[in-house]
Amino acid sequence: MSFLAGLLLLPLLTAGLLYVVPDHRWVGGIAAGGSLATLAAGLAVVVRVFGGGPWRAGFFYVDALGAFMVGCIVGVAALANLYSHGYFHRSLGDGSLSLQRFRGYHLWFQVFVASMLLVVTVANLGVMWAAMEATTLASAFLVGFSGSQGALEASWKYIVICTVGITLALFGVILTYYASFHLRGPGVPSLDWLTLRDEAGELNPGLLRLGFIFILVGFGTKVGLAPMHTWLPDAHSQAPSPVSGLLSGVLLPTALYGVLRFHLLLVKDLGPAYSSHLLLLFGLVSMGVAVPFILLQGELKRLLAYSSLEHMGVVTFAVGLGTRLAFYGAALQLLAHALAKSLLFFCAGNIMEKYGTQKLPKIAGLVGTLPWTGPIFLLMVLAVAGMPPFGLFLSELTILRAGFAGGAAMVTVIFLFLLAAVFAGLAFYAGRVALGKAGSNVPRGEPVRWFPYLSLAPLLALLFLGLGIPGPLTAGLSQVAAVLGGVTP
Amino acid sequence: MVNLVGSLSVLMLLCALSLVALRRYNSSIVAVSLQSLLLAVATALVAHAMGNREGYLAAILTLAVKAVAIPFILHWVKGRTDSGGGPPLKELSPGWALLVAGLVVILAYQSASPVTALGGVLIRASFPQAMSILLLGLFILIVRRSALLQIIGLLVMENGLYLSALTATGGMPVVVEMGMFLDLLVGVLIMGVFSSRIVGAFRSLDTDRLHKLKG
């Protein structure tokens, strides 16, 4: 059995162990141990692929793009899993959450992580599709975990809208498979990524083009691209905060990864024009749709959710630009997004615990009431808005440079305006909730005592990304950009 | 074989059309199960004609998952509503729904032409029906308010897709099909659990009551 299969089996084994564990008090320990083991295995895959090139092992194929996604997933999953213990600490203590349900939470959590890892490591695009649907199914219970009417509504919308999207994407997969039956040259029909990539120049262009529309609409639903994004703010705002962090930080990029694989086939077969223009369009529309909801927003986690929608728009736009510099910016944006957005949702969890609400008008004076979460929240909101010296400033600047250098000045100007509008909205709300004056009934103190230690790693990483990216990381991101540029080592 | 599969696909299309108009849960479940049964027969026929052993496995799985297990789950969901269900939901009248469904079918036949132009006799005989079934499923899902009928809409979409894969490529690679069946079974199971929770929380299967989250 290959090491890659082991990477997937770790979370599944953890889930199995959680299922059979005789004493429910062990649940937290097993889940944390499983997530840390998965983190270690994932990082080993990252080191191996970035050091030694693409890794083909039977059923699996991991290149720099896949390994990059593996790194993001295992990292954010480990953070979210550890944070879950702080997030549910009070409800476990006062008995409002039974250990049995806590076990169910961690069980689905591990299956969810395993399904995301399968999406980014499997070689067969059909299996990738099936894994993508599995991510929806595994996370639906997590979204509805609180059991409130709002959570029920959010999870129903989530599962129905995303399943419809994914079903349409399957039609795209079928058409792509059918396209491989109509090669212009010799070859074998297949859904294997390597075979398709090598035959891409020979695939039937009409079928591939039609298939891509379904892929873009289908997987795009799950990325949260407008106008298929309607499930996104509901699911993100109703899910428990660690799950919101996971959905936003890595699930949306995982779905985007699915779109990118098919995009690469199209670029090779038809040249960059067709699918790149579609990506530019959907990227800008998604950013544009996010703007009014960010400027006028009443709920904390919905604000963050729309910011994620905007970030996915930014990355989609960057890939659509189609130059190496833009790809580099897109990879950097994804990495910084994963770190900043998951951390922000954890902060939001602390804030909701403190204030007992997520209504923005009722939250003020965070810096005073939450001595650690408050300032971090302020910094992170400004960071996702694109303020220096954090990683997202650098990535958005890189994408802007790429846009102007690549001769796409018109769309880049629109892109710039949208970024500015989002910045204004986020900075306004950040200032209001972080500074302001807190009500007298909110005592000072952190709800999760060890949160500062947990938040330190992503915080420092983001600063490093903005101030000066260390050499090996630059090389790694360039490798991801090379894969996005269709360069095959 | 081609004529037979073509006729089966037309019967499947009729099932989808009847689902647009049907009001009662019981008859809707029967119609979608019948559609799945027809699909299983078509799968077996294509497998026989192509001498493809894996195709028989797919036919058996279609029968077991879509025509037996899933109707069973749907009946369980329906049973939950009998205790907590309210009056029947106000929906698009069957006449209007069928009129729009007819237009959907015409649209599907039009849009299928670039694909059918490439293919052999089988694809010309069945692919337009498959497209129509896919779009009708989407239509059912959009206009129906009951959570149960929305699940059925999804099943109709899935059947249409499966038929299109069958006629275009003789079925997907076997590992992909396993994934599809697993996802579908687990998906319907989870949606069934959620529907039952919706009944518990809102005393009805009416998804229009899920409208609190906005902005």
XYZ file of C-alpha atoms in Angstrom:
704
model
C 0.000 0.000 0.000
C 1.362 3.371 -0.933
C 2.071 6.214 1.429
C -0.591 8.331 -0.287
C -3.252 5.763 0.524
C -1.982 5.932 4.095
C -2.527 9.690 4.138
C -6.199 9.111 3.346
C -6.555 6.177 5.665
C -5.306 8.123 8.713
C -8.429 10.298 9.076
C -10.642 7.334 8.153
C -8.955 5.169 10.780
C -9.421 7.950 13.300
C -13.111 8.033 12.397
C -13.302 4.273 12.831
C -11.582 4.485 16.191
C -14.014 7.202 17.272
C -16.871 4.928 16.279
C -15.739 1.995 18.407
C -14.220 3.885 21.356
C -15.708 2.453 24.579
C -15.289 5.576 26.716
C -16.553 8.804 25.192
C -14.180 10.875 27.313
C -11.383 9.765 24.986
C -13.070 11.295 21.934
C -11.252 14.633 22.080
C -7.838 13.027 22.487
C -8.313 10.551 19.655
C -9.590 13.261 17.294
C -6.708 15.605 18.094
C -4.159 12.801 17.786
C -5.636 11.721 14.444
C -5.557 15.244 13.068
C -1.955 15.788 14.153
C -0.920 12.451 12.600
C -2.682 13.457 9.365
C -0.876 16.797 9.521
C 2.487 15.044 9.811
C 1.718 12.658 6.942
C 0.415 15.521 4.784
C 3.533 17.586 5.359
C 5.650 14.556 4.436
C 3.763 14.414 1.103
C 4.356 18.144 0.587
C 8.097 17.814 1.235
C 8.376 14.780 -1.009
C 6.501 16.317 -3.971
C 8.102 19.763 -3.825
C 11.509 18.165 -3.380
C 11.228 15.290 -5.826
C 8.588 16.164 -8.415
C 5.130 14.692 -9.140
C 4.251 11.500 -7.304
C 2.370 8.766 -9.133
C 1.307 5.809 -7.027
C -1.342 3.563 -8.578
C -4.683 5.190 -7.944
C -3.116 8.508 -6.922
C -1.271 11.321 -8.629
C 0.039 14.338 -6.737
C 1.831 17.183 -8.482
C 2.862 20.543 -7.001
C -0.730 21.868 -7.187
C -2.104 18.770 -5.462
C 0.610 18.799 -2.793
C -0.028 22.500 -2.168
C -3.707 21.711 -1.564
C -2.788 18.762 0.682
C -0.636 21.107 2.766
C -3.445 23.668 3.120
C -6.031 21.000 4.000
C -4.043 19.149 6.667
C -2.835 22.439 8.189
C -6.247 24.090 8.491
C -7.874 20.806 9.530
C -5.410 20.374 12.411
C -5.966 23.960 13.590
C -9.754 23.612 13.303
C -9.714 20.313 15.144
C -7.686 21.715 18.032
C -9.871 24.822 18.137
C -13.005 22.619 18.316
C -11.964 21.650 21.843
C -11.998 25.268 22.957
C -15.151 26.053 20.995
C -17.216 23.245 22.535
C -15.562 23.418 25.960
C -18.381 25.315 27.656
C -21.261 23.378 26.090
C -19.556 20.094 27.009
C -19.028 21.379 30.545
C -22.614 22.504 31.195
C -24.061 19.411 29.546
C -25.807 21.167 26.632
C -23.646 19.038 24.313
C -23.417 15.338 25.093
C -20.185 13.431 24.575
C -22.071 11.193 22.183
C -22.882 14.110 19.868
C -19.341 15.426 20.280
C -18.149 12.050 19.017
C -20.461 12.333 16.007
C -19.040 15.772 15.287
C -15.460 14.488 15.250
C -16.408 11.426 13.253
C -17.892 13.470 10.413
C -15.038 15.945 10.729
C -12.495 13.200 9.966
C -14.537 11.784 7.071
C -14.857 15.311 5.673
C -11.068 15.797 5.799
C -10.477 12.405 4.171
C -12.868 13.239 1.312
C -11.128 16.568 0.656
C -7.746 14.844 0.623
C -9.109 12.316 -1.872
C -10.230 15.132 -4.207
C -6.742 16.602 -4.432
C -4.736 13.375 -4.612
C -6.713 11.042 -6.870
C -5.621 10.612 -10.493
C -9.021 9.769 -12.001
C -11.204 12.811 -12.695
C -14.352 10.701 -12.273
C -13.306 9.597 -8.802
C -12.394 13.203 -8.068
C -15.992 14.075 -8.904
C -17.311 11.388 -6.549
C -15.004 12.621 -3.786
C -16.242 16.175 -4.332
C -19.813 15.020 -3.737
C -18.591 13.137 -0.663
C -17.225 16.388 0.784
C -20.744 17.862 0.604
C -22.338 14.828 2.210
C -19.767 14.600 5.008
C -19.938 18.301 5.833
C -23.748 18.616 5.701
C -24.108 17.206 9.223
C -21.349 19.503 10.433
C -23.124 22.557 8.991
C -26.364 21.559 10.700
C -24.640 20.474 13.898
C -26.177 23.030 16.256
C -29.649 21.709 15.398
C -31.299 25.150 15.412
C -33.875 26.051 12.769
C -31.347 28.332 11.101
C -28.763 25.559 10.971
C -31.362 23.171 9.541
C -32.282 25.661 6.829
C -28.622 26.292 6.007
C -27.738 22.619 5.808
C -30.765 21.762 3.634
C -29.915 24.557 1.195
C -26.275 23.534 1.298
C -26.862 19.897 0.505
C -29.548 20.465 -2.156
C -27.857 23.325 -4.019
C -24.393 21.743 -3.926
C -25.687 18.310 -4.926
C -27.513 19.814 -7.900
C -24.320 21.639 -8.818
C -22.233 18.524 -8.491
C -24.766 16.544 -10.528
C -24.392 19.071 -13.356
C -20.622 18.752 -12.997
C -20.991 14.999 -13.502
C -22.523 15.770 -16.885
C -19.368 17.750 -17.616
C -17.249 14.768 -16.567
C -19.316 12.484 -18.828
C -18.863 14.838 -21.781
C -15.116 15.001 -21.152
C -14.986 11.213 -21.047
C -17.023 11.106 -24.247
C -14.576 13.608 -25.772
C -11.799 11.085 -25.162
C -13.756 8.655 -27.384
C -13.390 11.131 -30.221
C -9.659 11.674 -30.296
C -8.251 13.305 -33.367
C -5.325 10.904 -33.063
C -4.778 7.454 -31.570
C -5.400 6.900 -27.857
C -7.484 5.133 -25.246
C -10.690 6.584 -23.757
C -9.980 7.426 -20.158
C -10.667 9.735 -17.261
C -7.166 9.354 -15.884
C -5.610 12.780 -15.438
C -2.210 11.918 -16.919
C -3.702 10.169 -19.955
C -6.131 13.019 -20.579
C -3.403 15.614 -20.128
C -1.135 13.896 -22.617
C -3.970 13.476 -25.106
C -5.434 16.908 -24.416
C -4.297 18.303 -27.756
C -6.301 15.569 -29.494
C -9.619 15.729 -27.625
C -12.788 16.740 -29.409
C -12.967 20.517 -28.862
C -16.753 20.917 -29.132
C -17.469 18.327 -26.452
C -14.717 19.619 -24.206
C -16.086 23.150 -24.449
C -19.647 22.055 -23.664
C -18.343 19.897 -20.814
C -16.411 22.781 -19.293
C -19.555 24.916 -19.029
C -21.143 22.191 -16.887
C -17.938 21.766 -14.860
C -17.688 25.492 -14.229
C -21.330 25.819 -13.189
C -21.244 22.555 -11.216
C -17.998 22.759 -9.285
C -18.385 26.561 -9.356
C -21.493 26.143 -7.198
C -19.293 24.588 -4.587
C -16.536 27.187 -5.000
C -19.251 29.726 -4.290
C -18.864 31.549 -7.606
C -21.734 33.965 -8.188
C -24.552 33.531 -9.088
C -24.416 29.971 -7.695
C -23.167 31.146 -4.294
C -26.505 31.423 -2.454
C -25.788 28.521 -0.089
C -22.432 29.918 0.986
C -23.250 32.719 3.438
C -25.964 30.603 5.092
C -23.769 27.555 5.576
C -20.780 29.566 6.767
C -22.788 31.593 9.245
C -24.752 28.673 10.722
C -21.992 26.066 10.978
C -19.957 25.799 14.202
C -17.001 28.197 13.863
C -14.255 25.566 13.460
C -16.292 24.065 10.605
C -16.826 27.511 9.042
C -13.063 27.933 9.074
C -12.602 24.609 7.353
C -15.340 25.281 4.767
C -14.001 28.686 3.932
C -10.283 28.090 4.276
C -9.975 24.849 2.330
C -13.276 23.454 1.003
C -13.891 26.326 -1.425
C -10.303 26.114 -2.782
C -10.671 22.319 -3.053
C -13.696 22.816 -5.309
C -11.758 25.407 -7.301
C -9.007 22.796 -7.716
C -11.597 20.652 -9.528
C -12.398 23.476 -11.954
C -8.690 24.125 -12.543
C -7.958 20.540 -13.606
C -10.529 20.792 -16.402
C -9.395 24.320 -17.244
C -5.872 22.968 -17.826
C -7.249 20.412 -20.301
C -9.087 23.127 -22.205
C -6.097 25.438 -22.343
C -4.049 22.651 -23.839
C -6.694 21.640 -26.366
C -8.236 24.949 -27.384
C -5.696 27.547 -26.301
C -6.210 29.841 -23.334
C -8.921 32.104 -24.760
C -12.120 30.151 -24.116
C -11.959 28.960 -20.518
C -9.737 31.832 -19.339
C -12.319 34.384 -20.404
C -15.015 32.468 -18.559
C -12.847 32.396 -15.425
C -12.177 36.141 -15.666
C -15.896 36.792 -16.010
C -16.986 34.558 -13.135
C -14.186 35.920 -10.963
C -15.221 39.527 -11.461
C -18.942 38.775 -11.095
C -18.298 36.942 -7.818
C -16.291 39.850 -6.474
C -18.943 42.290 -7.668
C -21.759 40.339 -6.023
C -19.832 40.217 -2.740
C -19.323 43.996 -2.579
C -22.831 45.209 -1.621
C -23.209 42.420 0.942
C -19.881 43.375 2.524
C -20.737 47.079 2.560
C -24.138 46.481 4.208
C -23.931 43.504 6.491
C -25.649 42.724 9.755
C -23.982 39.508 10.848
C -20.390 38.759 11.721
C -19.928 35.395 10.041
C -21.898 36.384 6.958
C -19.458 39.278 6.556
C -16.578 36.809 6.636
C -18.422 34.462 4.266
C -18.859 37.190 1.654
C -15.190 38.022 2.028
C -14.442 34.377 1.172
C -16.687 34.699 -1.877
C -14.623 37.734 -2.865
C -11.353 35.854 -2.328
C -12.491 32.976 -4.525
C -13.379 35.588 -7.135
C -9.857 37.025 -6.850
C -8.207 33.630 -7.338
C -10.513 32.710 -10.236
C -9.774 36.058 -11.856
C -6.023 35.563 -11.379
C -6.083 32.133 -13.014
C -8.110 33.636 -15.846
C -5.359 36.218 -16.483
C -3.234 33.301 -17.587
C 0.310 34.569 -16.980
C 2.922 32.955 -14.772
C 3.006 35.950 -12.448
C -0.777 35.804 -12.020
C -0.609 32.077 -11.215
C 2.021 32.823 -8.583
C -0.278 35.466 -7.103
C -3.206 33.034 -7.147
C -1.217 30.387 -5.239
C -0.045 32.938 -2.682
C -3.607 34.209 -2.316
C -4.920 30.699 -1.675
C -2.284 30.030 0.980
C -2.805 33.335 2.770
C -6.592 32.962 2.497
C -6.483 29.524 4.127
C -4.479 30.864 7.072
C -6.247 34.191 7.568
C -9.824 33.075 7.004
C -9.679 30.046 9.263
C -8.116 32.162 12.017
C -10.827 34.798 11.527
C -13.615 32.261 11.893
C -12.010 30.969 15.091
C -11.930 34.558 16.391
C -15.594 34.869 15.387
C -16.296 31.771 17.489
C -14.717 33.420 20.528
C -16.580 36.662 19.894
C -19.951 34.891 19.620
C -19.213 33.001 22.816
C -18.428 36.277 24.565
C -21.298 38.390 23.261
C -23.841 35.605 22.775
C -24.760 36.943 19.339
C -23.301 37.440 15.897
C -25.297 40.573 15.101
C -22.734 43.203 14.184
C -24.547 46.190 15.763
C -24.443 44.432 19.148
C -20.699 43.800 19.057
C -18.324 46.606 20.022
C -15.118 47.186 21.943
C -13.538 43.842 21.156
C -10.062 45.136 21.903
C -11.109 45.845 25.457
C -13.208 42.773 26.201
C -11.092 40.154 24.420
C -7.474 41.161 25.038
C -6.042 38.648 22.545
C -8.882 37.738 20.157
C -9.886 41.411 19.730
C -6.615 42.752 18.329
C -6.065 39.602 16.247
C -9.547 39.905 14.807
C -8.900 43.546 13.888
C -5.562 42.695 12.257
C -6.968 39.680 10.402
C -9.963 41.533 8.983
C -7.606 44.199 7.701
C -5.343 41.430 6.397
C -8.133 39.752 4.374
C -9.142 43.184 3.133
C -5.647 43.392 1.638
C -3.755 45.659 4.028
C 0.044 45.373 4.253
C 2.132 43.819 5.758
C 0.163 40.565 5.473
C 0.329 37.918 2.762
C -2.921 38.876 1.052
C -1.626 42.369 0.299
C 1.333 40.888 -1.520
C -0.767 38.368 -3.460
C -3.339 40.927 -4.573
C -0.559 43.312 -5.562
C 1.069 40.516 -7.565
C -2.213 39.792 -9.357
C -2.664 43.489 -10.141
C 0.868 43.707 -11.539
C 0.241 40.582 -13.591
C -2.997 42.055 -14.920
C -1.420 45.282 -16.088
C 1.693 43.563 -17.406
C -0.402 40.968 -19.254
C -2.232 43.656 -21.226
C -5.608 43.089 -19.539
C -5.736 46.676 -18.284
C -9.503 47.193 -18.551
C -10.553 44.208 -16.465
C -7.711 44.849 -14.035
C -9.014 48.349 -13.384
C -12.443 46.887 -12.562
C -10.689 44.343 -10.346
C -8.864 47.160 -8.545
C -12.090 49.081 -7.913
C -13.785 46.000 -6.493
C -10.820 45.358 -4.194
C -11.013 48.944 -2.964
C -14.747 48.694 -2.292
C -14.283 45.480 -0.313
C -11.447 47.068 1.630
C -13.645 50.003 2.590
C -16.456 47.752 3.809
C -14.263 45.414 5.822
C -12.200 48.229 7.362
C -15.391 50.023 8.428
C -16.837 46.996 10.252
C -13.446 46.003 11.695
C -13.030 49.446 13.223
C -16.560 49.514 14.575
C -16.584 46.144 16.293
C -12.978 46.210 17.477
C -12.780 49.754 18.825
C -16.114 51.262 19.878
C -17.357 50.967 23.444
C -18.436 47.626 24.854
C -21.608 47.295 26.910
C -20.959 47.120 30.655
C -22.401 43.600 30.864
C -19.507 42.104 28.897
C -16.666 41.132 31.255
C -13.050 41.199 30.135
C -11.324 37.875 29.401
C -10.758 35.165 26.802
C -13.323 32.327 26.577
C -10.627 29.929 25.330
C -7.556 30.337 27.504
C -5.047 28.686 25.189
C -6.325 30.393 22.027
C -3.263 32.729 21.877
C -0.945 29.744 21.435
C -3.136 28.213 18.731
C -3.414 31.461 16.806
C 0.295 32.229 16.922
C 1.332 29.834 14.149
C -1.033 31.104 11.406
C -0.472 34.695 12.518
C 3.308 34.492 12.193
C 3.008 32.604 8.897
C 0.840 35.389 7.463
C 3.310 38.039 8.569
C 6.165 36.112 6.972
C 4.192 35.814 3.726
C 3.770 39.587 3.659
C 7.171 40.745 4.859
C 9.463 38.454 2.948
C 8.659 35.021 1.667
C 11.466 32.595 2.509
C 13.296 31.162 -0.506
C 12.009 27.567 -0.383
C 8.410 28.795 -0.215
C 8.918 31.066 -3.226
C 10.290 28.076 -5.100
C 7.301 25.981 -4.011
C 4.754 28.586 -5.087
C 6.574 28.902 -8.419
C 6.179 25.158 -8.875
C 2.426 25.508 -8.279
C 2.365 28.363 -10.784
C 4.204 26.150 -13.273
C 1.541 23.435 -12.972
C -1.171 26.058 -13.487
C 0.760 27.223 -16.531
C 0.543 23.733 -17.988
C 4.261 23.056 -17.682
C 4.743 19.342 -17.182
C 7.956 18.248 -15.524
C -31.008 -3.359 -28.978
C -30.899 0.245 -30.146
C -34.651 0.399 -30.682
C -35.290 -1.263 -27.354
C -33.037 1.125 -25.432
C -34.596 4.011 -27.363
C -38.084 2.885 -26.311
C -36.970 2.416 -22.716
C -35.572 5.946 -22.697
C -38.889 7.299 -23.989
C -40.700 5.453 -21.190
C -38.248 6.959 -18.717
C -39.020 10.392 -20.144
C -42.739 9.720 -19.618
C -42.021 8.859 -15.978
C -40.224 12.177 -15.591
C -43.130 14.052 -17.218
C -45.646 12.342 -14.966
C -43.549 13.354 -11.953
C -43.931 16.981 -12.987
C -47.688 16.703 -12.556
C -48.145 14.067 -9.834
C -49.382 15.332 -6.469
C -49.394 12.338 -4.169
C -46.206 11.124 -2.521
C -47.031 7.454 -3.061
C -47.524 7.749 -6.809
C -44.417 9.932 -7.108
C -42.309 7.302 -5.378
C -43.758 4.619 -7.670
C -43.003 6.705 -10.767
C -39.378 7.362 -9.850
C -38.846 3.711 -8.892
C -40.307 2.633 -12.224
C -37.943 5.017 -13.989
C -34.977 3.492 -12.143
C -36.198 -0.005 -13.015
C -36.349 0.923 -16.718
C -32.836 2.339 -16.411
C -31.590 -0.925 -14.929
C -33.060 -2.855 -17.872
C -31.478 -0.438 -20.358
C -28.115 -0.802 -18.610
C -28.317 -4.586 -18.831
C -29.265 -4.381 -22.536
C -26.302 -2.134 -23.366
C -23.994 -4.402 -21.341
C -25.277 -7.410 -23.283
C -24.885 -5.727 -26.663
C -21.362 -4.536 -25.884
C -20.329 -7.784 -24.195
C -19.328 -5.740 -21.191
C -19.392 -7.749 -17.939
C -18.961 -4.698 -15.732
C -22.168 -3.367 -17.273
C -24.183 -6.194 -15.687
C -22.775 -5.240 -12.307
C -23.891 -1.655 -12.938
C -27.370 -2.910 -13.887
C -27.648 -4.943 -10.698
C -26.439 -2.006 -8.617
C -28.934 0.310 -10.326
C -31.678 -2.142 -9.473
C -30.570 -2.628 -5.872
C -29.740 0.987 -5.039
C -32.132 3.052 -7.123
C -35.137 0.756 -7.527
C -35.125 -0.922 -4.092
C -33.063 0.813 -1.410
C -33.882 4.424 -2.273
C -37.673 3.951 -2.616
C -37.465 2.292 0.794
C -35.799 5.411 2.241
C -38.359 7.657 0.514
C -41.208 5.663 2.074
C -39.582 6.094 5.452
C -39.448 9.882 4.949
C -43.082 9.870 3.840
C -44.001 7.911 6.968
C -42.460 10.650 9.079
C -44.738 13.260 7.504
C -47.959 11.334 8.066
C -47.589 12.056 11.748
C -46.531 15.696 11.398
C -47.621 16.732 7.898
C -50.001 19.598 7.272
C -52.400 20.236 4.371
C -51.103 19.600 0.818
C -48.829 22.340 -0.498
C -49.960 24.964 -2.976
C -47.823 24.507 -6.040
C -47.778 25.251 -9.737
C -50.929 23.697 -11.229
C -50.290 20.433 -13.141
C -51.443 21.988 -16.434
C -49.003 24.870 -16.316
C -46.223 22.629 -15.020
C -46.689 20.238 -17.940
C -46.734 23.116 -20.429
C -43.359 24.373 -19.140
C -42.078 20.788 -19.017
C -42.960 20.436 -22.730
C -40.886 23.518 -23.502
C -38.024 22.090 -21.423
C -38.118 18.914 -23.512
C -37.999 20.887 -26.766
C -35.033 22.859 -25.437
C -33.277 19.625 -24.467
C -33.773 18.089 -27.912
C -32.358 21.246 -29.483
C -29.309 21.396 -27.236
C -28.520 17.703 -27.605
C -27.810 18.041 -31.324
C -24.051 18.858 -31.121
C -23.492 15.675 -29.129
C -25.780 13.413 -31.158
C -24.156 14.621 -34.394
C -20.942 12.904 -33.331
C -22.353 9.621 -32.149
C -23.669 6.371 -33.477
C -27.214 5.036 -33.622
C -27.530 4.435 -29.882
C -26.719 7.993 -28.971
C -29.087 9.368 -31.609
C -31.879 7.141 -30.330
C -31.486 7.951 -26.619
C -29.344 10.972 -25.819
C -32.030 13.654 -26.367
C -34.320 11.802 -23.953
C -31.488 11.618 -21.429
C -30.942 15.393 -21.687
C -34.686 15.986 -21.293
C -34.844 13.800 -18.199
C -31.874 15.647 -16.688
C -33.485 19.044 -17.257
C -36.927 17.866 -16.114
C -35.339 16.668 -12.873
C -33.866 20.124 -12.385
C -37.271 21.640 -13.154
C -39.007 19.414 -10.582
C -36.393 20.340 -8.020
C -36.902 24.047 -8.610
C -40.715 24.207 -8.638
C -41.548 21.634 -5.976
C -41.778 22.875 -2.411
C -41.868 19.559 -0.599
C -38.480 18.302 0.568
C -39.454 14.764 -0.441
C -40.317 15.780 -4.003
C -37.076 17.740 -4.202
C -35.168 14.557 -3.401
C -37.162 12.842 -6.157
C -36.204 15.655 -8.556
C -32.569 14.984 -7.759
C -33.074 11.278 -8.455
C -34.646 12.075 -11.823
C -31.630 14.258 -12.678
C -29.301 11.460 -11.679
C -31.229 8.943 -13.800
C -31.039 11.259 -16.794
C -27.318 11.653 -16.312
C -26.792 7.949 -15.959
C -28.729 7.336 -19.149
C -26.649 9.927 -20.997
C -23.406 8.300 -19.806
C -24.769 4.910 -20.809
C -25.724 5.942 -24.321
C -22.704 8.155 -24.970
C -19.909 6.030 -23.568
C -21.473 2.667 -22.657
C -21.172 3.605 -18.975
C -18.480 5.272 -16.890
C -15.345 3.422 -15.707
C -16.380 0.971 -12.998
C -14.578 2.739 -10.135
C -16.393 5.976 -10.989
C -19.739 4.186 -11.054
C -19.056 2.724 -7.611
C -18.429 6.252 -6.372
C -21.638 7.485 -7.993
C -23.771 4.769 -6.409
C -22.210 5.259 -2.995
C -22.684 9.042 -3.150
C -26.283 8.688 -4.289
C -27.217 6.202 -1.585
C -25.518 8.144 1.208
C -26.836 11.420 -0.208
C -30.464 10.278 -0.231
C -30.022 8.810 3.241
C -28.664 12.115 4.604
C -31.347 14.150 2.832
C -33.908 11.770 4.269
C -32.585 12.421 7.769
C -32.664 16.174 7.160
C -36.222 16.004 5.763
C -37.284 14.195 8.874
C -35.623 16.914 10.975
C -37.420 19.571 8.910
C -40.720 17.870 9.726
C -39.709 17.818 13.375
C -38.781 21.504 13.485
C -41.375 23.030 11.136
C -44.231 20.471 11.390
C -44.191 20.161 7.576
C -42.057 19.098 4.607
C -42.626 22.523 3.035
C -39.191 23.967 2.227
C -40.743 27.419 1.717
C -40.728 27.681 5.482
C -36.947 27.710 5.321
C -36.594 31.401 4.624
C -35.084 32.991 7.705
C -31.511 33.399 6.466
C -31.019 36.451 4.278
C -28.486 39.085 3.289
